[in-house]
Amino acid sequence: MLLVPSVVSMVWFAIFGGAAFQVQQEADKANTPGLVTMVNGTPSVNFDGALFDLIKNLSMPDWATTAVIVLDMVLVAIFFITGADAASIVMGSLSSNGAEHPRRGVVIFRGCLTGAVAAVMLLTGGDEPSEALAGLQRITIVAALPFVIVMMLLCFALTKDLRRDPLSLRRRLATSVVERGIRTGVEQHGGVQFDLVTKHDCAEKCPDSDCLGETSTGSIPTVETRHPDQALNSRER
């Protein structure tokens, strides 16, 4: 499933990128304005309307061009809505101590706050839409620096939580129990060979699966050291 977005993106860029190359090549041959214009020897591209310019140059009927443009606007709106919704949920989760399902009021507040910040950035960017978007991009880049520090702190917190993860603690505790059993066996039996037996201590109530020797449910095995003669006698019995 993880390959689906990548494959769809590759197909998308292959089709629309190839179409843009073809439109630009035909415009260069006919000496007509294409998607890219030269300004003082430097290529200039209207990124805000490049997709719409491409659709208009696909030599389709007017009704088809209008339909594709409307569909494109709907898809762009869905992209922004779903992206903003996901961002609001993530911010709501982070501000709710990592809750998987933050309260709806928190999510709505985060979404409204994000929209308000974007609106303020666009309004302060200038009268022209292109200048406003350029100003928004510059502000975003500047605001990303403190976020880098936040991300570093998040990485530190994640590493700290992983060290406290129950599975990791259980594994380290089991290893420590075995090491202590080996050390005890060496001290008790000296240089004589001994067997190391692991079993579950079922003196306390525990699930049946634990008593059968399974550790997947979280029980920690106990370790016993036996002399080979004792181990042989226990097997014969």
PDB file of C-alpha atoms in Angstrom:
ATOM      1  CA  MET A   1       0.000   0.000   0.000  1.00  0.00           C
ATOM      2  CA  LEU A   2       2.913   2.342   0.604  1.00  0.00           C
ATOM      3  CA  LEU A   3       3.885   2.116  -3.078  1.00  0.00           C
ATOM      4  CA  VAL A   4       0.490   3.357  -4.323  1.00  0.00           C
ATOM      5  CA  PRO A   5       1.097   7.099  -3.657  1.00  0.00           C
ATOM      6  CA  SER A   6       4.555   6.910  -5.233  1.00  0.00           C
ATOM      7  CA  VAL A   7       3.276   5.081  -8.324  1.00  0.00           C
ATOM      8  CA  VAL A   8       0.366   7.518  -8.752  1.00  0.00           C
ATOM      9  CA  SER A   9       2.740  10.478  -8.398  1.00  0.00           C
ATOM     10  CA  MET A  10       5.115   9.003 -10.984  1.00  0.00           C
ATOM     11  CA  VAL A  11       2.261   8.467 -13.456  1.00  0.00           C
ATOM     12  CA  TRP A  12       0.936  11.981 -12.788  1.00  0.00           C
ATOM     13  CA  PHE A  13       4.276  13.704 -13.373  1.00  0.00           C
ATOM     14  CA  ALA A  14       5.038  11.526 -16.392  1.00  0.00           C
ATOM     15  CA  ILE A  15       1.761  12.457 -18.116  1.00  0.00           C
ATOM     16  CA  PHE A  16       1.523  16.134 -17.223  1.00  0.00           C
ATOM     17  CA  GLY A  17       5.274  16.729 -17.347  1.00  0.00           C
ATOM     18  CA  GLY A  18       5.493  15.125 -20.784  1.00  0.00           C
ATOM     19  CA  ALA A  19       2.519  17.178 -21.973  1.00  0.00           C
ATOM     20  CA  ALA A  20       4.166  20.379 -20.710  1.00  0.00           C
ATOM     21  CA  PHE A  21       7.400  19.539 -22.572  1.00  0.00           C
ATOM     22  CA  GLN A  22       5.448  18.915 -25.763  1.00  0.00           C
ATOM     23  CA  VAL A  23       3.474  22.165 -25.473  1.00  0.00           C
ATOM     24  CA  GLN A  24       6.663  24.159 -24.871  1.00  0.00           C
ATOM     25  CA  GLN A  25       8.499  22.506 -27.791  1.00  0.00           C
ATOM     26  CA  GLU A  26       5.623  23.225 -30.172  1.00  0.00           C
ATOM     27  CA  ALA A  27       5.493  26.837 -28.964  1.00  0.00           C
ATOM     28  CA  ASP A  28       9.238  27.240 -29.560  1.00  0.00           C
ATOM     29  CA  LYS A  29       8.912  25.856 -33.090  1.00  0.00           C
ATOM     30  CA  ALA A  30       6.044  28.227 -33.883  1.00  0.00           C
ATOM     31  CA  ASN A  31       7.735  31.198 -32.163  1.00  0.00           C
ATOM     32  CA  THR A  32       4.664  31.684 -29.971  1.00  0.00           C
ATOM     33  CA  PRO A  33       4.467  32.216 -26.200  1.00  0.00           C
ATOM     34  CA  GLY A  34       4.490  28.944 -24.329  1.00  0.00           C
ATOM     35  CA  LEU A  35       4.435  27.951 -20.722  1.00  0.00           C
ATOM     36  CA  VAL A  36       7.890  29.488 -20.244  1.00  0.00           C
ATOM     37  CA  THR A  37       8.803  32.974 -21.403  1.00  0.00           C
ATOM     38  CA  MET A  38      12.252  34.525 -21.527  1.00  0.00           C
ATOM     39  CA  VAL A  39      12.691  37.767 -19.585  1.00  0.00           C
ATOM     40  CA  ASN A  40      16.108  39.399 -20.032  1.00  0.00           C
ATOM     41  CA  GLY A  41      17.590  36.055 -20.957  1.00  0.00           C
ATOM     42  CA  THR A  42      16.115  34.328 -17.896  1.00  0.00           C
ATOM     43  CA  PRO A  43      13.245  31.835 -18.138  1.00  0.00           C
ATOM     44  CA  SER A  44      10.125  32.959 -16.329  1.00  0.00           C
ATOM     45  CA  VAL A  45       7.334  30.582 -15.344  1.00  0.00           C
ATOM     46  CA  ASN A  46       3.987  31.515 -13.854  1.00  0.00           C
ATOM     47  CA  PHE A  47       3.869  28.708 -11.309  1.00  0.00           C
ATOM     48  CA  ASP A  48       0.511  29.864  -9.949  1.00  0.00           C
ATOM     49  CA  GLY A  49      -1.238  29.281 -13.264  1.00  0.00           C
ATOM     50  CA  ALA A  50       1.114  26.831 -14.995  1.00  0.00           C
ATOM     51  CA  LEU A  51      -1.310  23.923 -14.704  1.00  0.00           C
ATOM     52  CA  PHE A  52      -4.210  25.968 -16.067  1.00  0.00           C
ATOM     53  CA  ASP A  53      -2.037  27.262 -18.918  1.00  0.00           C
ATOM     54  CA  LEU A  54      -1.120  23.674 -19.746  1.00  0.00           C
ATOM     55  CA  ILE A  55      -4.768  22.611 -19.824  1.00  0.00           C
ATOM     56  CA  LYS A  56      -5.644  25.518 -22.128  1.00  0.00           C
ATOM     57  CA  ASN A  57      -2.888  24.463 -24.559  1.00  0.00           C
ATOM     58  CA  LEU A  58      -4.001  20.822 -24.864  1.00  0.00           C
ATOM     59  CA  SER A  59      -6.078  21.556 -28.011  1.00  0.00           C
ATOM     60  CA  MET A  60      -9.317  20.338 -26.468  1.00  0.00           C
ATOM     61  CA  PRO A  61     -12.842  21.691 -27.092  1.00  0.00           C
ATOM     62  CA  ASP A  62     -13.833  24.634 -24.944  1.00  0.00           C
ATOM     63  CA  TRP A  63     -16.337  22.620 -22.910  1.00  0.00           C
ATOM     64  CA  ALA A  64     -13.729  19.932 -22.227  1.00  0.00           C
ATOM     65  CA  THR A  65     -11.154  22.532 -21.190  1.00  0.00           C
ATOM     66  CA  THR A  66     -13.647  24.153 -18.816  1.00  0.00           C
ATOM     67  CA  ALA A  67     -14.601  20.778 -17.345  1.00  0.00           C
ATOM     68  CA  VAL A  68     -10.963  19.811 -16.765  1.00  0.00           C
ATOM     69  CA  ILE A  69     -10.203  23.178 -15.133  1.00  0.00           C
ATOM     70  CA  VAL A  70     -13.205  22.824 -12.808  1.00  0.00           C
ATOM     71  CA  LEU A  71     -12.151  19.259 -11.964  1.00  0.00           C
ATOM     72  CA  ASP A  72      -8.625  20.467 -11.300  1.00  0.00           C
ATOM     73  CA  MET A  73      -9.889  23.157  -8.929  1.00  0.00           C
ATOM     74  CA  VAL A  74     -11.992  20.573  -7.075  1.00  0.00           C
ATOM     75  CA  LEU A  75      -8.985  18.251  -6.723  1.00  0.00           C
ATOM     76  CA  VAL A  76      -6.780  21.093  -5.485  1.00  0.00           C
ATOM     77  CA  ALA A  77      -9.465  22.052  -2.953  1.00  0.00           C
ATOM     78  CA  ILE A  78      -9.698  18.432  -1.754  1.00  0.00           C
ATOM     79  CA  PHE A  79      -5.910  18.335  -1.442  1.00  0.00           C
ATOM     80  CA  PHE A  80      -5.814  21.457   0.716  1.00  0.00           C
ATOM     81  CA  ILE A  81      -8.816  20.409   2.817  1.00  0.00           C
ATOM     82  CA  THR A  82      -7.473  16.934   3.564  1.00  0.00           C
ATOM     83  CA  GLY A  83      -3.994  18.333   4.211  1.00  0.00           C
ATOM     84  CA  ALA A  84      -5.342  20.978   6.597  1.00  0.00           C
ATOM     85  CA  ASP A  85      -7.528  18.390   8.330  1.00  0.00           C
ATOM     86  CA  ALA A  86      -4.578  16.036   8.849  1.00  0.00           C
ATOM     87  CA  ALA A  87      -2.420  18.904  10.118  1.00  0.00           C
ATOM     88  CA  SER A  88      -5.154  19.986  12.548  1.00  0.00           C
ATOM     89  CA  ILE A  89      -5.480  16.453  13.924  1.00  0.00           C
ATOM     90  CA  VAL A  90      -1.703  16.152  14.360  1.00  0.00           C
ATOM     91  CA  MET A  91      -1.463  19.510  16.132  1.00  0.00           C
ATOM     92  CA  GLY A  92      -4.468  18.604  18.278  1.00  0.00           C
ATOM     93  CA  SER A  93      -2.816  15.324  19.213  1.00  0.00           C
ATOM     94  CA  LEU A  94       0.466  17.049  20.087  1.00  0.00           C
ATOM     95  CA  SER A  95      -1.335  19.611  22.250  1.00  0.00           C
ATOM     96  CA  SER A  96      -3.324  16.841  23.999  1.00  0.00           C
ATOM     97  CA  ASN A  97      -0.324  14.939  25.361  1.00  0.00           C
ATOM     98  CA  GLY A  98      -0.156  12.627  22.356  1.00  0.00           C
ATOM     99  CA  ALA A  99      -3.802  11.497  22.441  1.00  0.00           C
ATOM    100  CA  GLU A 100      -4.677   9.342  19.427  1.00  0.00           C
ATOM    101  CA  HIS A 101      -8.156  10.881  19.229  1.00  0.00           C
ATOM    102  CA  PRO A 102      -7.970  14.515  20.363  1.00  0.00           C
ATOM    103  CA  ARG A 103     -11.147  16.353  21.249  1.00  0.00           C
ATOM    104  CA  ARG A 104     -13.043  17.819  18.335  1.00  0.00           C
ATOM    105  CA  GLY A 105     -12.936  21.294  19.848  1.00  0.00           C
ATOM    106  CA  VAL A 106      -9.142  21.198  19.992  1.00  0.00           C
ATOM    107  CA  VAL A 107      -8.922  20.051  16.358  1.00  0.00           C
ATOM    108  CA  ILE A 108     -11.343  22.772  15.196  1.00  0.00           C
ATOM    109  CA  PHE A 109      -9.422  25.417  17.142  1.00  0.00           C
ATOM    110  CA  ARG A 110      -6.122  24.333  15.602  1.00  0.00           C
ATOM    111  CA  GLY A 111      -7.642  24.324  12.116  1.00  0.00           C
ATOM    112  CA  CYS A 112      -9.127  27.800  12.530  1.00  0.00           C
ATOM    113  CA  LEU A 113      -5.851  29.089  13.951  1.00  0.00           C
ATOM    114  CA  THR A 114      -3.924  27.681  10.973  1.00  0.00           C
ATOM    115  CA  GLY A 115      -6.355  29.289   8.519  1.00  0.00           C
ATOM    116  CA  ALA A 116      -6.155  32.613  10.345  1.00  0.00           C
ATOM    117  CA  VAL A 117      -2.355  32.587  10.266  1.00  0.00           C
ATOM    118  CA  ALA A 118      -2.377  31.822   6.521  1.00  0.00           C
ATOM    119  CA  ALA A 119      -4.905  34.622   5.882  1.00  0.00           C
ATOM    120  CA  VAL A 120      -2.821  37.145   7.824  1.00  0.00           C
ATOM    121  CA  MET A 121       0.306  36.141   5.921  1.00  0.00           C
ATOM    122  CA  LEU A 122      -1.469  36.535   2.579  1.00  0.00           C
ATOM    123  CA  LEU A 123      -2.933  39.924   3.527  1.00  0.00           C
ATOM    124  CA  THR A 124       0.414  41.268   4.694  1.00  0.00           C
ATOM    125  CA  GLY A 125       2.250  39.933   1.651  1.00  0.00           C
ATOM    126  CA  GLY A 126       1.064  42.607  -0.781  1.00  0.00           C
ATOM    127  CA  ASP A 127      -1.750  43.504  -3.152  1.00  0.00           C
ATOM    128  CA  GLU A 128      -0.641  41.217  -5.971  1.00  0.00           C
ATOM    129  CA  PRO A 129      -1.428  37.499  -5.466  1.00  0.00           C
ATOM    130  CA  SER A 130       2.021  36.479  -6.651  1.00  0.00           C
ATOM    131  CA  GLU A 131       3.690  38.880  -4.208  1.00  0.00           C
ATOM    132  CA  ALA A 132       1.447  37.641  -1.400  1.00  0.00           C
ATOM    133  CA  LEU A 133       2.369  34.021  -2.122  1.00  0.00           C
ATOM    134  CA  ALA A 134       6.053  34.922  -2.319  1.00  0.00           C
ATOM    135  CA  GLY A 135       5.790  36.678   1.035  1.00  0.00           C
ATOM    136  CA  LEU A 136       3.993  33.652   2.483  1.00  0.00           C
ATOM    137  CA  GLN A 137       6.801  31.400   1.269  1.00  0.00           C
ATOM    138  CA  ARG A 138       9.464  33.635   2.798  1.00  0.00           C
ATOM    139  CA  ILE A 139       7.649  33.793   6.133  1.00  0.00           C
ATOM    140  CA  THR A 140       7.239  30.015   6.089  1.00  0.00           C
ATOM    141  CA  ILE A 141      10.971  29.525   5.552  1.00  0.00           C
ATOM    142  CA  VAL A 142      11.834  31.903   8.395  1.00  0.00           C
ATOM    143  CA  ALA A 143       9.272  30.278  10.713  1.00  0.00           C
ATOM    144  CA  ALA A 144      10.701  26.841   9.961  1.00  0.00           C
ATOM    145  CA  LEU A 145      13.893  27.563  11.939  1.00  0.00           C
ATOM    146  CA  PRO A 146      12.248  27.407  15.393  1.00  0.00           C
ATOM    147  CA  PHE A 147      10.345  24.338  14.227  1.00  0.00           C
ATOM    148  CA  VAL A 148      13.678  22.614  13.580  1.00  0.00           C
ATOM    149  CA  ILE A 149      14.461  23.038  17.271  1.00  0.00           C
ATOM    150  CA  VAL A 150      11.043  21.606  18.127  1.00  0.00           C
ATOM    151  CA  MET A 151      11.712  18.619  15.860  1.00  0.00           C
ATOM    152  CA  MET A 152      15.055  18.005  17.572  1.00  0.00           C
ATOM    153  CA  LEU A 153      13.303  18.025  20.946  1.00  0.00           C
ATOM    154  CA  LEU A 154      10.702  15.615  19.561  1.00  0.00           C
ATOM    155  CA  CYS A 155      13.475  13.266  18.422  1.00  0.00           C
ATOM    156  CA  PHE A 156      14.991  13.387  21.903  1.00  0.00           C
ATOM    157  CA  ALA A 157      11.589  12.683  23.480  1.00  0.00           C
ATOM    158  CA  LEU A 158      10.984   9.785  21.086  1.00  0.00           C
ATOM    159  CA  THR A 159      14.349   8.237  21.946  1.00  0.00           C
ATOM    160  CA  LYS A 160      13.580   8.613  25.644  1.00  0.00           C
ATOM    161  CA  ASP A 161      10.165   6.971  25.239  1.00  0.00           C
ATOM    162  CA  LEU A 162      11.621   4.090  23.242  1.00  0.00           C
ATOM    163  CA  ARG A 163      14.052   3.379  26.060  1.00  0.00           C
ATOM    164  CA  ARG A 164      11.078   3.154  28.424  1.00  0.00           C
ATOM    165  CA  ASP A 165       9.039   0.994  26.068  1.00  0.00           C
ATOM    166  CA  PRO A 166       7.660  -2.110  27.866  1.00  0.00           C
ATOM    167  CA  LEU A 167       8.961  -4.471  25.188  1.00  0.00           C
ATOM    168  CA  SER A 168      12.461  -3.032  25.450  1.00  0.00           C
ATOM    169  CA  LEU A 169      12.387  -3.127  29.250  1.00  0.00           C
ATOM    170  CA  ARG A 170      11.084  -6.696  29.219  1.00  0.00           C
ATOM    171  CA  ARG A 171      13.834  -7.805  26.855  1.00  0.00           C
ATOM    172  CA  ARG A 172      16.557  -6.168  28.934  1.00  0.00           C
ATOM    173  CA  LEU A 173      15.117  -7.606  32.136  1.00  0.00           C
ATOM    174  CA  ALA A 174      15.020 -11.119  30.662  1.00  0.00           C
ATOM    175  CA  THR A 175      18.639 -10.766  29.540  1.00  0.00           C
ATOM    176  CA  SER A 176      19.619  -9.564  33.008  1.00  0.00           C
ATOM    177  CA  VAL A 177      17.844 -12.547  34.628  1.00  0.00           C
ATOM    178  CA  VAL A 178      19.723 -15.016  32.416  1.00  0.00           C
ATOM    179  CA  GLU A 179      23.045 -13.297  33.092  1.00  0.00           C
ATOM    180  CA  ARG A 180      22.441 -13.420  36.846  1.00  0.00           C
ATOM    181  CA  GLY A 181      21.521 -17.106  36.566  1.00  0.00           C
ATOM    182  CA  ILE A 182      24.768 -17.877  34.765  1.00  0.00           C
ATOM    183  CA  ARG A 183      26.756 -15.915  37.340  1.00  0.00           C
ATOM    184  CA  THR A 184      25.007 -17.738  40.192  1.00  0.00           C
ATOM    185  CA  GLY A 185      25.616 -21.120  38.549  1.00  0.00           C
ATOM    186  CA  VAL A 186      29.311 -20.423  38.165  1.00  0.00           C
ATOM    187  CA  GLU A 187      29.558 -19.368  41.812  1.00  0.00           C
ATOM    188  CA  GLN A 188      27.632 -22.408  43.083  1.00  0.00           C
ATOM    189  CA  HIS A 189      29.169 -25.142  40.926  1.00  0.00           C
ATOM    190  CA  GLY A 190      32.620 -23.707  40.362  1.00  0.00           C
ATOM    191  CA  GLY A 191      34.259 -25.268  37.341  1.00  0.00           C
ATOM    192  CA  VAL A 192      31.778 -28.169  37.197  1.00  0.00           C
ATOM    193  CA  GLN A 193      29.458 -28.262  34.217  1.00  0.00           C
ATOM    194  CA  PHE A 194      25.901 -27.242  35.016  1.00  0.00           C
ATOM    195  CA  ASP A 195      22.622 -26.822  33.151  1.00  0.00           C
ATOM    196  CA  LEU A 196      20.776 -23.528  32.937  1.00  0.00           C
ATOM    197  CA  VAL A 197      16.998 -23.985  33.072  1.00  0.00           C
ATOM    198  CA  THR A 198      14.516 -21.190  32.424  1.00  0.00           C
ATOM    199  CA  LYS A 199      10.936 -21.485  33.547  1.00  0.00           C
ATOM    200  CA  HIS A 200       8.061 -19.312  34.626  1.00  0.00           C
ATOM    201  CA  ASP A 201       7.350 -18.781  38.267  1.00  0.00           C
ATOM    202  CA  CYS A 202       3.684 -19.700  38.497  1.00  0.00           C
ATOM    203  CA  ALA A 203       3.414 -19.238  42.259  1.00  0.00           C
ATOM    204  CA  GLU A 204       1.369 -16.184  41.468  1.00  0.00           C
ATOM    205  CA  LYS A 205      -1.677 -16.226  39.264  1.00  0.00           C
ATOM    206  CA  CYS A 206      -0.748 -15.845  35.623  1.00  0.00           C
ATOM    207  CA  PRO A 207      -2.284 -16.771  32.264  1.00  0.00           C
ATOM    208  CA  ASP A 208      -1.963 -20.372  31.162  1.00  0.00           C
ATOM    209  CA  SER A 209       0.079 -19.329  28.157  1.00  0.00           C
ATOM    210  CA  ASP A 210       2.733 -17.893  30.501  1.00  0.00           C
ATOM    211  CA  CYS A 211       2.936 -21.106  32.506  1.00  0.00           C
ATOM    212  CA  LEU A 212       3.569 -23.039  29.313  1.00  0.00           C
ATOM    213  CA  GLY A 213       6.739 -21.051  28.798  1.00  0.00           C
ATOM    214  CA  GLU A 214       5.552 -18.313  26.445  1.00  0.00           C
ATOM    215  CA  THR A 215       6.868 -14.834  27.054  1.00  0.00           C
ATOM    216  CA  SER A 216       4.833 -13.001  24.407  1.00  0.00           C
ATOM    217  CA  THR A 217       2.332 -11.825  27.019  1.00  0.00           C
ATOM    218  CA  GLY A 218       4.953 -10.110  29.105  1.00  0.00           C
ATOM    219  CA  SER A 219       5.906 -12.562  31.876  1.00  0.00           C
ATOM    220  CA  ILE A 220       9.591 -12.760  32.796  1.00  0.00           C
ATOM    221  CA  PRO A 221      11.187 -16.220  33.073  1.00  0.00           C
ATOM    222  CA  THR A 222      12.982 -17.309  36.217  1.00  0.00           C
ATOM    223  CA  VAL A 223      16.344 -19.056  35.972  1.00  0.00           C
ATOM    224  CA  GLU A 224      17.535 -22.115  37.836  1.00  0.00           C
ATOM    225  CA  THR A 225      20.958 -23.738  37.742  1.00  0.00           C
ATOM    226  CA  ARG A 226      21.159 -27.500  38.036  1.00  0.00           C
ATOM    227  CA  HIS A 227      23.981 -29.963  38.244  1.00  0.00           C
ATOM    228  CA  PRO A 228      23.911 -32.325  35.239  1.00  0.00           C
ATOM    229  CA  ASP A 229      23.076 -35.259  37.576  1.00  0.00           C
ATOM    230  CA  GLN A 230      20.096 -33.383  38.968  1.00  0.00           C
ATOM    231  CA  ALA A 231      18.904 -32.513  35.479  1.00  0.00           C
ATOM    232  CA  LEU A 232      19.260 -36.181  34.430  1.00  0.00           C
ATOM    233  CA  ASN A 233      17.293 -37.396  37.452  1.00  0.00           C
ATOM    234  CA  SER A 234      14.519 -34.897  36.792  1.00  0.00           C
ATOM    235  CA  ARG A 235      14.277 -36.064  33.179  1.00  0.00           C
ATOM    236  CA  GLU A 236      14.110 -39.737  34.283  1.00  0.00           C
ATOM    237  CA  ARG A 237      11.334 -38.942  36.716  1.00  0.00           C
TER     238      ARG A 237
END
